[in-house]
Structure formats: structure tokens, C-alpha cells
Amino acid sequence: MTAMAAVNIGAQDDSIAGALALARDGDVAAFTELVALLHPPVYRWATGLAADPDDADEIAQDAFVQVHRRLDQFRGEAPFAAWVYGIVRRIAHQRRRREGRRARIAESTPWTDALVAGIYTTDPGARVDRQRLAAYVNHFFQQLPPRQREIFDLVDLQGYDPAEAATMLDMKQGTVRANLFKARASIRSHVLATHPAWGDLDR
Amino acid sequence: MTSCAECLSALSTSSVSQLGSGSAVALHCATCADCARVAEDIRYAEYRLATALNEMRSGTDPQLVAAAAADESELWRRKRIGRLLRLGLAAAVLVTAWFAVVEVLPNTGFFQESPGAVETKTYELACLTPEAASDLVTPYLQSNGSAVYIHPNPRAITMRGRHRELEYAISQLIRFDNRRLCELPGSGSNTPESGDLPISSPPPGADDALPGASLRR
């Protein structure tokens, strides 16, 4: 029961490479095609870094401006996805710094509302419980330190391999794994705390 | 894995994908309802979070995003070119101004004092002839409007030039138009009738100097 790699762009590498080559030569149609291919993953990455859906939209838009501006600078040393992710990440961090979004992220609820809205189960009682649980997890996900949240999102929610995530984040794999463990422990502790034996554990 | 403690420890940091059937956690959960519930809750919560985030879709049409990105990028490029041009123009203006100040203007006399700064002085000679005195001071009177007038009787010269030039010219006259030098044999034996260093300002309209004066330059 995992929803992994829904936006992993590896499968579209050939299409992206073709559009990229043409777009670098100034082909407007190719750039439009490139944006069409990249927009879902870029928006998904932005959701993991943004304060709310509107913010994610703006980050995605700004990211494509940067991609258009810097296409000539892409040398193919790293995967194109990692290069684009770096742009998305940088823009999100700039916005956060500029607008003091960290406080807003902790306080914001739009994501929680949006995420819980689609939950459906046939058992009304269980549905309510699970809605609360999902909201709970999302709440703690949003409150994770930015780096942990980003890594947890890339690896556990989007399905990237820790090595891929390390490339995308320009970090060592060990750093990625350490942050991943911390993020999991932080998020899951609230669910695990409902276990009767939790209080007896030496943590 | 036999204890709930070990199971919870694994659940706290393992990937959800590692909790599938056949794993130690799954085997334990098959016999422990509490652990099974917690494991299921974790899987469910993270699945819902991942699904919900992955299903998020931007309301913006990618074509519009592409068009806006291309437009904004082009605008940025033009602004950058504009900035570079302004920078280049500013540099050119600076270089031109520097060239004008250092190379051109000094040769045009732009920095020289105005003609109004030219002064006139008359020096009464003790022993030098006016012609000799004129030859002596002429090299030091180089500014625009400078001149030397000689007067045969009484023997004197009137000099026009800037203050600094006149000071230097008079210092040279003092040095060479000396009474003691006049008394040396073959010195011309001129006997001044006036004082040693008679420097005086000419009367108004002294450009013409004294009656009978002739202009040497």
C-alpha cells in the first residue's frame, strides 16, 4: 500500500531529452513540451517545499522561468531531474527566506484541509478516525525541520532512492539517511504512542 | 523478532516498504494485535499523505506556464542587456572624462589662470642694462599675456605675468642686478640712483609702462 513514484520522471527521460535538445536551440514548441512533461513533478516537488497550494504554483512558475533562462547552463553532469529539482529547491528557499514563511508553514492549515478532503472509507467511524490520523501525520509532516521534511517527502512519499535524493539535494547519502530516520521517528512517534507498550519502552 | 519493543523500534525508523509480508515486523504483527494496528496506522497515514500530495494538481495550464516563463525570461534578458549597456556607457563616459581631464584640457590652457590674474611690476635696475635684464627675465614669463617693457631712462623694466612668474623673475634680477657686481671691473659701472631693490607696482594703465618704453615681447 504505497503511492510511490507517482511523479518520478525517469520513465520520460527520452521525451525530456529530445525536448530539451530542441528547447536549448530556442525552439518555443519544444520548451512548451518540456514544461508539459516537467510540470507535474515540478509542482509535486514544490508542494513539498511550499506553504500552501498557491505558493507551490508560484514556485513552479518561477522555476520554469529559471529553467528557460538557464537551459544553456545545463551540462548534463547530473540528471536533468536533479538539476531542475535544484532550481525548485533554491527558489522555494529564497521565497521562504524573503517572506519568513517558516512561521507560516507551522501555522498554515491549507495543506491539511486539502489532503484530508479526499479521504474515503465505507466505515463512517473508521473514516473519522483515519481522517484524524492523516491530518495528524500531515500536521507533524508540516512541522518537521525543512531538510527532514524534504528528504522524507522525496524518499518515503515520492519513492526516490536515497542515493537519487542525495544527488537531487547535493548531499551525502549518509546525511540523507540520518535525516530520513529522524523524520520517520518524529512523524511516527505520535502514531506509535497509541501502542499500549509504548510507555514501557526505554527511548 | 519476538517482542513488541523490537517491533516498535523497527516501526519507528523503517521504510513502509520494508514492513510488507515476510518481514520480521509482519511476522510479529501476525501474532500481536496492538503492533499490527500501529503498523497498519503508520502505513495508512503515510499512504494517504503520499497519495494526497501526489494527486495534487496545479490549476495552471502548462502551456500558459511555458509562455509566461518564456516571456519573463526574455524580459529578464532584455533588462540584463540594458544594464550591461548602461554600465558600458557609464564606463565610456568615465574614460572620456578622464581623457579630457588628463590629456586634452591641459593642452588647451583650460586649467591656466584667467587673464585677469596677470600682474604688472616695474623693476628699477641698479647696473644691468634694460636689454640684459629683459633677456634675463623673459624665459620666466611664459603665461598668456606676459610681456617685458624696457625703459632706457631711468633704467628699468616693466614685466607682465602671473604672480609666481614675476616673483621668480624679480628674484633673478635681485641676484644678478647687484650693486656689488656693478662695482666689479668690466661690470658696466652703472650707478643706481635709487635703492637696492626697488620693486613697485605700476600705476593704472601700466601696460604701456613708462613714457618711451618699448615692448620686448
Tab-separated table of C-alpha atoms in Angstrom:
chain	number	residue	atom	x	y	z
A	1	MET	CA	0.000	0.000	0.000
A	2	THR	CA	2.358	2.661	-1.179
A	3	ALA	CA	1.892	5.561	-3.540
A	4	MET	CA	5.406	5.824	-4.736
A	5	ALA	CA	6.981	7.417	-7.751
A	6	ALA	CA	3.758	8.932	-8.986
A	7	VAL	CA	5.760	11.808	-10.374
A	8	ASN	CA	9.112	10.184	-10.927
A	9	ILE	CA	10.228	11.398	-14.317
A	10	GLY	CA	12.664	8.624	-15.119
A	11	ALA	CA	10.237	6.919	-17.480
A	12	GLN	CA	10.008	10.058	-19.600
A	13	ASP	CA	13.720	10.612	-19.905
A	14	ASP	CA	13.822	10.137	-23.679
A	15	SER	CA	10.988	12.570	-24.340
A	16	ILE	CA	12.552	15.092	-21.998
A	17	ALA	CA	15.978	14.697	-23.590
A	18	GLY	CA	14.514	15.293	-27.055
A	19	ALA	CA	12.539	18.349	-25.998
A	20	LEU	CA	15.493	19.646	-24.037
A	21	ALA	CA	17.830	19.471	-27.021
A	22	LEU	CA	15.392	21.431	-29.185
A	23	ALA	CA	14.483	23.908	-26.466
A	24	ARG	CA	18.141	24.742	-25.954
A	25	ASP	CA	18.245	25.801	-29.592
A	26	GLY	CA	15.404	28.222	-28.950
A	27	ASP	CA	12.511	26.067	-30.145
A	28	VAL	CA	9.459	27.533	-28.395
A	29	ALA	CA	7.266	24.497	-29.084
A	30	ALA	CA	9.896	22.209	-27.621
A	31	PHE	CA	10.092	24.319	-24.496
A	32	THR	CA	6.322	24.145	-24.163
A	33	GLU	CA	6.524	20.378	-24.500
A	34	LEU	CA	9.304	20.285	-21.917
A	35	VAL	CA	7.159	22.273	-19.491
A	36	ALA	CA	4.199	19.970	-20.120
A	37	LEU	CA	6.378	16.976	-19.270
A	38	LEU	CA	8.006	18.556	-16.244
A	39	HIS	CA	5.109	20.473	-14.769
A	40	PRO	CA	3.598	17.597	-12.718
A	41	PRO	CA	6.857	16.622	-10.993
A	42	VAL	CA	7.913	20.230	-10.538
A	43	TYR	CA	4.571	21.090	-8.975
A	44	ARG	CA	4.808	17.992	-6.790
A	45	TRP	CA	8.258	18.979	-5.612
A	46	ALA	CA	7.000	22.463	-4.949
A	47	THR	CA	4.162	21.114	-2.796
A	48	GLY	CA	6.721	19.514	-0.524
A	49	LEU	CA	8.531	22.818	-0.119
A	50	ALA	CA	5.679	25.320	-0.165
A	51	ALA	CA	3.443	26.744	2.490
A	52	ASP	CA	0.224	26.249	0.544
A	53	PRO	CA	-1.032	25.326	-2.953
A	54	ASP	CA	-0.800	28.909	-4.238
A	55	ASP	CA	2.776	29.115	-3.066
A	56	ALA	CA	3.523	25.837	-4.841
A	57	ASP	CA	2.075	27.238	-8.072
A	58	GLU	CA	4.256	30.326	-7.830
A	59	ILE	CA	7.357	28.284	-7.069
A	60	ALA	CA	6.650	26.097	-10.110
A	61	GLN	CA	6.165	29.160	-12.313
A	62	ASP	CA	9.373	30.800	-11.089
A	63	ALA	CA	11.214	27.511	-11.557
A	64	PHE	CA	10.273	27.358	-15.238
A	65	VAL	CA	11.427	30.936	-15.735
A	66	GLN	CA	14.789	29.889	-14.323
A	67	VAL	CA	14.834	26.717	-16.412
A	68	HIS	CA	14.216	28.766	-19.577
A	69	ARG	CA	16.856	31.283	-18.589
A	70	ARG	CA	19.486	28.691	-17.732
A	71	LEU	CA	18.931	25.950	-20.287
A	72	ASP	CA	22.311	26.763	-21.789
A	73	GLN	CA	23.977	26.192	-18.449
A	74	PHE	CA	22.790	22.580	-18.113
A	75	ARG	CA	25.857	20.479	-18.915
A	76	GLY	CA	24.439	17.045	-18.295
A	77	GLU	CA	26.806	16.264	-15.436
A	78	ALA	CA	23.843	15.392	-13.219
A	79	PRO	CA	20.429	14.042	-14.260
A	80	PHE	CA	18.180	16.743	-15.683
A	81	ALA	CA	15.603	15.997	-12.975
A	82	ALA	CA	18.182	16.664	-10.281
A	83	TRP	CA	19.162	19.914	-11.993
A	84	VAL	CA	15.543	21.071	-12.170
A	85	TYR	CA	14.906	19.962	-8.599
A	86	GLY	CA	17.863	22.086	-7.507
A	87	ILE	CA	16.227	25.100	-9.144
A	88	VAL	CA	12.866	24.398	-7.492
A	89	ARG	CA	14.536	23.961	-4.154
A	90	ARG	CA	16.563	27.152	-4.448
A	91	ILE	CA	13.516	29.189	-5.376
A	92	ALA	CA	11.496	27.737	-2.514
A	93	HIS	CA	14.260	28.539	-0.059
A	94	GLN	CA	14.623	32.072	-1.413
A	95	ARG	CA	10.909	32.632	-1.024
A	96	ARG	CA	10.967	31.228	2.465
A	97	ARG	CA	13.815	33.489	3.451
A	98	ARG	CA	12.289	36.502	1.781
A	99	GLU	CA	8.849	36.164	3.198
A	100	GLY	CA	9.529	34.495	6.511
A	101	ARG	CA	7.441	31.569	5.510
A	102	ARG	CA	8.705	29.173	8.150
A	103	ALA	CA	6.337	30.578	10.694
A	104	ARG	CA	3.546	30.426	8.182
A	105	ILE	CA	4.293	26.810	7.383
A	106	ALA	CA	3.948	25.838	11.020
A	107	GLU	CA	0.701	27.727	11.327
A	108	SER	CA	-0.797	27.001	7.963
A	109	THR	CA	-3.669	24.605	7.517
A	110	PRO	CA	-4.498	24.736	3.783
A	111	TRP	CA	-2.497	21.581	3.082
A	112	THR	CA	-4.228	19.686	5.886
A	113	ASP	CA	-7.632	20.691	4.621
A	114	ALA	CA	-6.736	19.800	1.079
A	115	LEU	CA	-5.177	16.483	1.981
A	116	VAL	CA	-7.910	15.218	4.259
A	117	ALA	CA	-10.710	16.233	1.950
A	118	GLY	CA	-10.290	13.231	-0.331
A	119	ILE	CA	-10.283	10.523	2.327
A	120	TYR	CA	-12.982	7.942	1.883
A	121	THR	CA	-13.777	4.718	3.698
A	122	THR	CA	-17.023	2.782	3.904
A	123	ASP	CA	-16.990	2.648	7.700
A	124	PRO	CA	-18.016	6.119	8.991
A	125	GLY	CA	-16.366	5.610	12.407
A	126	ALA	CA	-13.136	4.392	10.924
A	127	ARG	CA	-13.319	7.156	8.340
A	128	VAL	CA	-13.349	9.807	11.028
A	129	ASP	CA	-10.501	8.130	12.890
A	130	ARG	CA	-8.416	7.851	9.811
A	131	GLN	CA	-9.118	11.382	8.729
A	132	ARG	CA	-7.851	12.485	12.092
A	133	LEU	CA	-4.825	10.235	11.757
A	134	ALA	CA	-3.999	11.527	8.289
A	135	ALA	CA	-4.420	15.089	9.483
A	136	TYR	CA	-2.224	14.277	12.444
A	137	VAL	CA	0.567	12.846	10.309
A	138	ASN	CA	0.307	15.711	7.867
A	139	HIS	CA	0.431	18.147	10.739
A	140	PHE	CA	3.685	16.662	12.008
A	141	PHE	CA	4.999	16.375	8.467
A	142	GLN	CA	4.485	20.100	8.019
A	143	GLN	CA	6.209	20.820	11.297
A	144	LEU	CA	9.366	18.842	10.518
A	145	PRO	CA	12.524	20.873	10.010
A	146	PRO	CA	12.709	21.791	6.310
A	147	ARG	CA	15.545	19.414	5.469
A	148	GLN	CA	13.943	16.412	7.172
A	149	ARG	CA	10.606	17.167	5.579
A	150	GLU	CA	12.185	17.463	2.163
A	151	ILE	CA	14.037	14.161	2.494
A	152	PHE	CA	11.053	12.315	3.944
A	153	ASP	CA	8.926	13.644	1.112
A	154	LEU	CA	11.391	12.627	-1.614
A	155	VAL	CA	12.165	9.146	-0.287
A	156	ASP	CA	9.116	7.924	1.603
A	157	LEU	CA	6.339	9.792	-0.166
A	158	GLN	CA	7.663	10.194	-3.718
A	159	GLY	CA	9.637	6.966	-3.837
A	160	TYR	CA	13.066	8.236	-4.787
A	161	ASP	CA	16.002	6.075	-3.773
A	162	PRO	CA	18.105	7.678	-1.014
A	163	ALA	CA	21.001	7.804	-3.487
A	164	GLU	CA	18.845	9.686	-6.006
A	165	ALA	CA	17.637	12.004	-3.273
A	166	ALA	CA	21.239	12.645	-2.256
A	167	THR	CA	22.054	13.663	-5.847
A	168	MET	CA	19.000	15.892	-6.077
A	169	LEU	CA	19.791	17.550	-2.767
A	170	ASP	CA	23.537	17.673	-3.368
A	171	MET	CA	24.120	15.890	-0.059
A	172	LYS	CA	25.958	12.807	1.098
A	173	GLN	CA	23.902	9.635	1.273
A	174	GLY	CA	24.709	9.273	4.948
A	175	THR	CA	23.243	12.701	5.634
A	176	VAL	CA	20.119	11.794	3.718
A	177	ARG	CA	19.673	8.544	5.642
A	178	ALA	CA	20.275	10.193	9.009
A	179	ASN	CA	17.704	12.870	8.289
A	180	LEU	CA	15.300	10.270	6.975
A	181	PHE	CA	15.497	8.253	10.176
A	182	LYS	CA	14.944	11.375	12.267
A	183	ALA	CA	11.961	12.395	10.174
A	184	ARG	CA	10.371	8.955	10.358
A	185	ALA	CA	10.920	8.746	14.089
A	186	SER	CA	9.437	12.187	14.598
A	187	ILE	CA	6.343	11.549	12.498
A	188	ARG	CA	5.711	8.000	13.655
A	189	SER	CA	6.236	8.581	17.328
A	190	HIS	CA	2.774	10.085	17.508
A	191	VAL	CA	1.196	7.001	15.981
A	192	LEU	CA	3.388	4.596	17.934
A	193	ALA	CA	2.450	6.382	21.147
A	194	THR	CA	-1.005	4.795	20.850
A	195	HIS	CA	0.555	1.334	21.374
A	196	PRO	CA	-0.063	0.060	24.960
A	197	ALA	CA	3.581	-0.965	25.347
A	198	TRP	CA	4.919	2.426	24.189
A	199	GLY	CA	5.148	3.802	27.719
A	200	ASP	CA	7.275	0.853	28.836
A	201	LEU	CA	9.899	1.355	26.147
A	202	ASP	CA	13.226	2.827	27.015
A	203	ARG	CA	13.506	5.501	24.325
B	1	MET	CA	11.615	-10.683	16.325
B	2	THR	CA	9.659	-11.620	19.385
B	3	SER	CA	8.920	-8.559	21.431
B	4	CYS	CA	6.718	-5.547	20.916
B	5	ALA	CA	9.668	-3.348	21.877
B	6	GLU	CA	11.705	-4.617	18.940
B	7	CYS	CA	8.733	-4.289	16.649
B	8	LEU	CA	8.088	-0.690	17.699
B	9	SER	CA	11.776	0.104	17.325
B	10	ALA	CA	11.689	-1.210	13.752
B	11	LEU	CA	8.449	0.615	13.043
B	12	SER	CA	9.868	3.901	14.242
B	13	THR	CA	12.547	4.184	11.557
B	14	SER	CA	11.964	1.602	8.816
B	15	SER	CA	10.615	2.351	5.402
B	16	VAL	CA	6.966	1.390	4.970
B	17	SER	CA	8.009	-0.781	2.051
B	18	GLN	CA	10.118	-2.847	4.451
B	19	LEU	CA	7.088	-3.672	6.584
B	20	GLY	CA	5.481	-5.913	3.966
B	21	SER	CA	4.613	-9.601	4.286
B	22	GLY	CA	7.551	-11.817	5.132
B	23	SER	CA	9.344	-9.130	7.099
B	24	ALA	CA	10.129	-9.628	10.760
B	25	VAL	CA	7.684	-6.875	11.622
B	26	ALA	CA	4.948	-8.540	9.596
B	27	LEU	CA	5.596	-11.902	11.297
B	28	HIS	CA	5.338	-10.300	14.699
B	29	CYS	CA	2.264	-8.351	13.754
B	30	ALA	CA	0.576	-11.580	12.748
B	31	THR	CA	0.592	-12.581	16.402
B	32	CYS	CA	0.220	-9.171	18.090
B	33	ALA	CA	-2.925	-7.152	17.518
B	34	ASP	CA	-1.533	-3.935	19.034
B	35	CYS	CA	1.565	-3.934	16.856
B	36	ALA	CA	-0.494	-4.884	13.827
B	37	ARG	CA	-2.808	-1.931	14.428
B	38	VAL	CA	0.026	0.521	14.856
B	39	ALA	CA	1.827	-0.781	11.775
B	40	GLU	CA	-1.362	-0.516	9.773
B	41	ASP	CA	-1.987	3.013	11.028
B	42	ILE	CA	1.505	4.099	10.004
B	43	ARG	CA	1.138	2.549	6.572
B	44	TYR	CA	-2.270	4.077	6.114
B	45	ALA	CA	-1.349	7.568	7.296
B	46	GLU	CA	1.744	7.780	5.136
B	47	TYR	CA	-0.060	6.246	2.180
B	48	ARG	CA	-2.826	8.836	2.485
B	49	LEU	CA	-0.300	11.641	2.795
B	50	ALA	CA	1.689	10.416	-0.207
B	51	THR	CA	-1.420	9.830	-2.308
B	52	ALA	CA	-2.925	13.158	-1.429
B	53	LEU	CA	0.284	15.037	-2.202
B	54	ASN	CA	0.846	13.118	-5.413
B	55	GLU	CA	-2.710	13.747	-6.527
B	56	MET	CA	-2.365	17.456	-6.030
B	57	ARG	CA	-2.597	19.098	-9.406
B	58	SER	CA	-1.822	22.631	-10.289
B	59	GLY	CA	-4.726	24.560	-11.690
B	60	THR	CA	-2.450	26.290	-14.164
B	61	ASP	CA	-2.228	25.124	-17.764
B	62	PRO	CA	1.374	24.058	-18.565
B	63	GLN	CA	1.132	25.908	-21.894
B	64	LEU	CA	0.410	29.127	-20.055
B	65	VAL	CA	3.227	28.370	-17.636
B	66	ALA	CA	5.600	27.847	-20.560
B	67	ALA	CA	4.502	31.040	-22.299
B	68	ALA	CA	4.779	33.086	-19.117
B	69	ALA	CA	8.190	31.579	-18.371
B	70	ALA	CA	9.486	32.371	-21.854
B	71	ASP	CA	8.130	35.933	-21.688
B	72	GLU	CA	9.539	36.615	-18.258
B	73	SER	CA	12.860	35.099	-19.193
B	74	GLU	CA	13.019	37.278	-22.301
B	75	LEU	CA	12.162	40.350	-20.237
B	76	TRP	CA	14.910	39.474	-17.790
B	77	ARG	CA	17.357	39.012	-20.683
B	78	ARG	CA	16.495	42.438	-22.090
B	79	LYS	CA	16.848	44.067	-18.695
B	80	ARG	CA	20.217	42.414	-18.326
B	81	ILE	CA	21.352	43.692	-21.722
B	82	GLY	CA	20.065	47.136	-20.747
B	83	ARG	CA	22.032	47.010	-17.507
B	84	LEU	CA	25.170	45.977	-19.365
B	85	LEU	CA	24.697	48.770	-21.897
B	86	ARG	CA	24.208	51.337	-19.140
B	87	LEU	CA	27.296	50.028	-17.420
B	88	GLY	CA	29.266	50.226	-20.674
B	89	LEU	CA	28.071	53.763	-21.358
B	90	ALA	CA	28.960	54.853	-17.855
B	91	ALA	CA	32.416	53.357	-18.268
B	92	ALA	CA	32.828	55.116	-21.631
B	93	VAL	CA	31.781	58.436	-20.099
B	94	LEU	CA	34.262	57.968	-17.276
B	95	VAL	CA	37.086	57.114	-19.671
B	96	THR	CA	36.232	60.104	-21.865
B	97	ALA	CA	36.126	62.413	-18.860
B	98	TRP	CA	39.437	61.072	-17.599
B	99	PHE	CA	40.994	61.505	-21.046
B	100	ALA	CA	39.686	65.048	-21.245
B	101	VAL	CA	40.970	65.980	-17.812
B	102	VAL	CA	44.365	64.357	-18.140
B	103	GLU	CA	45.209	64.663	-21.824
B	104	VAL	CA	43.187	67.299	-23.643
B	105	LEU	CA	42.251	70.152	-21.335
B	106	PRO	CA	45.759	70.923	-20.048
B	107	ASN	CA	46.905	71.500	-23.650
B	108	THR	CA	44.070	73.918	-24.303
B	109	GLY	CA	45.005	76.055	-21.333
B	110	PHE	CA	41.764	75.163	-19.613
B	111	PHE	CA	43.442	74.913	-16.227
B	112	GLN	CA	45.566	78.026	-16.608
B	113	GLU	CA	44.684	81.044	-14.595
B	114	SER	CA	42.458	83.597	-16.242
B	115	PRO	CA	43.963	86.636	-17.982
B	116	GLY	CA	42.756	88.767	-15.093
B	117	ALA	CA	45.331	87.129	-12.851
B	118	VAL	CA	48.198	88.711	-14.805
B	119	GLU	CA	50.031	91.341	-12.781
B	120	THR	CA	52.415	94.099	-13.769
B	121	LYS	CA	55.586	95.088	-11.934
B	122	THR	CA	58.309	97.606	-12.697
B	123	TYR	CA	61.837	96.997	-11.539
B	124	GLU	CA	64.371	99.798	-11.473
B	125	LEU	CA	67.764	98.475	-12.455
B	126	ALA	CA	70.941	99.104	-10.476
B	127	CYS	CA	73.521	98.104	-13.017
B	128	LEU	CA	72.116	95.796	-15.695
B	129	THR	CA	71.043	97.325	-18.921
B	130	PRO	CA	67.317	97.065	-19.616
B	131	GLU	CA	68.074	94.792	-22.592
B	132	ALA	CA	70.175	92.453	-20.426
B	133	ALA	CA	67.502	92.452	-17.724
B	134	SER	CA	64.881	91.697	-20.337
B	135	ASP	CA	66.924	88.779	-21.654
B	136	LEU	CA	67.300	87.541	-18.106
B	137	VAL	CA	63.615	87.520	-17.177
B	138	THR	CA	61.985	86.726	-20.486
B	139	PRO	CA	62.392	82.926	-20.161
B	140	TYR	CA	60.432	83.026	-16.897
B	141	LEU	CA	57.478	84.974	-18.219
B	142	GLN	CA	55.652	82.380	-20.284
B	143	SER	CA	51.997	82.742	-19.417
B	144	ASN	CA	49.440	84.053	-21.826
B	145	GLY	CA	49.600	87.873	-21.874
B	146	SER	CA	53.035	88.119	-20.345
B	147	ALA	CA	55.414	90.801	-21.648
B	148	VAL	CA	58.531	92.793	-20.797
B	149	TYR	CA	58.868	96.531	-21.417
B	150	ILE	CA	62.203	98.258	-21.214
B	151	HIS	CA	62.816	101.876	-20.199
B	152	PRO	CA	66.148	103.492	-21.169
B	153	ASN	CA	65.899	106.379	-18.745
B	154	PRO	CA	65.550	105.878	-15.875
B	155	ARG	CA	66.763	102.345	-16.462
B	156	ALA	CA	64.020	99.977	-15.562
B	157	ILE	CA	61.917	97.176	-16.930
B	158	THR	CA	58.229	96.592	-16.543
B	159	MET	CA	57.120	92.964	-16.528
B	160	ARG	CA	53.693	91.476	-17.058
B	161	GLY	CA	52.955	87.965	-15.960
B	162	ARG	CA	51.439	85.823	-13.282
B	163	HIS	CA	52.385	86.449	-9.697
B	164	ARG	CA	54.568	83.380	-9.406
B	165	GLU	CA	56.414	84.194	-12.613
B	166	LEU	CA	57.015	87.772	-11.524
B	167	GLU	CA	58.323	86.655	-8.153
B	168	TYR	CA	60.795	84.335	-9.787
B	169	ALA	CA	61.831	86.896	-12.408
B	170	ILE	CA	62.445	89.543	-9.732
B	171	SER	CA	64.430	87.080	-7.644
B	172	GLN	CA	66.651	86.563	-10.672
B	173	LEU	CA	67.018	90.314	-11.146
B	174	ILE	CA	67.969	90.704	-7.498
B	175	ARG	CA	70.540	88.002	-7.915
B	176	PHE	CA	72.214	89.471	-10.994
B	177	ASP	CA	71.419	93.193	-10.790
B	178	ASN	CA	73.518	93.596	-7.677
B	179	ARG	CA	75.353	96.801	-6.672
B	180	ARG	CA	78.462	94.850	-5.697
B	181	LEU	CA	78.526	93.169	-9.072
B	182	CYS	CA	78.253	96.552	-10.654
B	183	GLU	CA	81.437	97.668	-8.920
B	184	LEU	CA	83.429	94.747	-10.293
B	185	PRO	CA	85.798	95.643	-13.129
B	186	GLY	CA	84.112	95.389	-16.507
B	187	SER	CA	80.698	95.211	-14.994
B	188	GLY	CA	79.348	98.166	-16.867
B	189	SER	CA	79.759	100.676	-13.957
B	190	ASN	CA	76.189	101.663	-13.676
B	191	THR	CA	75.435	103.653	-10.626
B	192	PRO	CA	71.895	103.364	-9.474
B	193	GLU	CA	70.368	106.434	-8.110
B	194	SER	CA	67.712	104.716	-6.193
B	195	GLY	CA	67.552	101.940	-3.576
B	196	ASP	CA	68.721	98.396	-3.835
B	197	LEU	CA	65.522	96.563	-4.598
B	198	PRO	CA	63.028	98.975	-5.947
B	199	ILE	CA	60.003	96.887	-6.715
B	200	SER	CA	56.834	98.782	-7.189
B	201	SER	CA	53.507	98.298	-8.782
B	202	PRO	CA	52.943	100.352	-11.888
B	203	PRO	CA	50.254	102.974	-11.960
B	204	PRO	CA	46.931	102.217	-13.566
B	205	GLY	CA	47.342	101.719	-17.268
B	206	ALA	CA	50.869	100.495	-16.793
B	207	ASP	CA	50.522	98.196	-19.721
B	208	ASP	CA	52.121	100.953	-21.661
B	209	ALA	CA	54.586	101.384	-18.824
B	210	LEU	CA	56.728	104.475	-18.706
B	211	PRO	CA	56.959	107.082	-21.453
B	212	GLY	CA	59.337	105.939	-24.109
B	213	ALA	CA	59.149	102.280	-23.072
B	214	SER	CA	59.467	99.725	-25.754
B	215	LEU	CA	57.879	96.302	-25.801
B	216	ARG	CA	60.331	93.425	-25.993
B	217	ARG	CA	57.871	90.646	-26.466
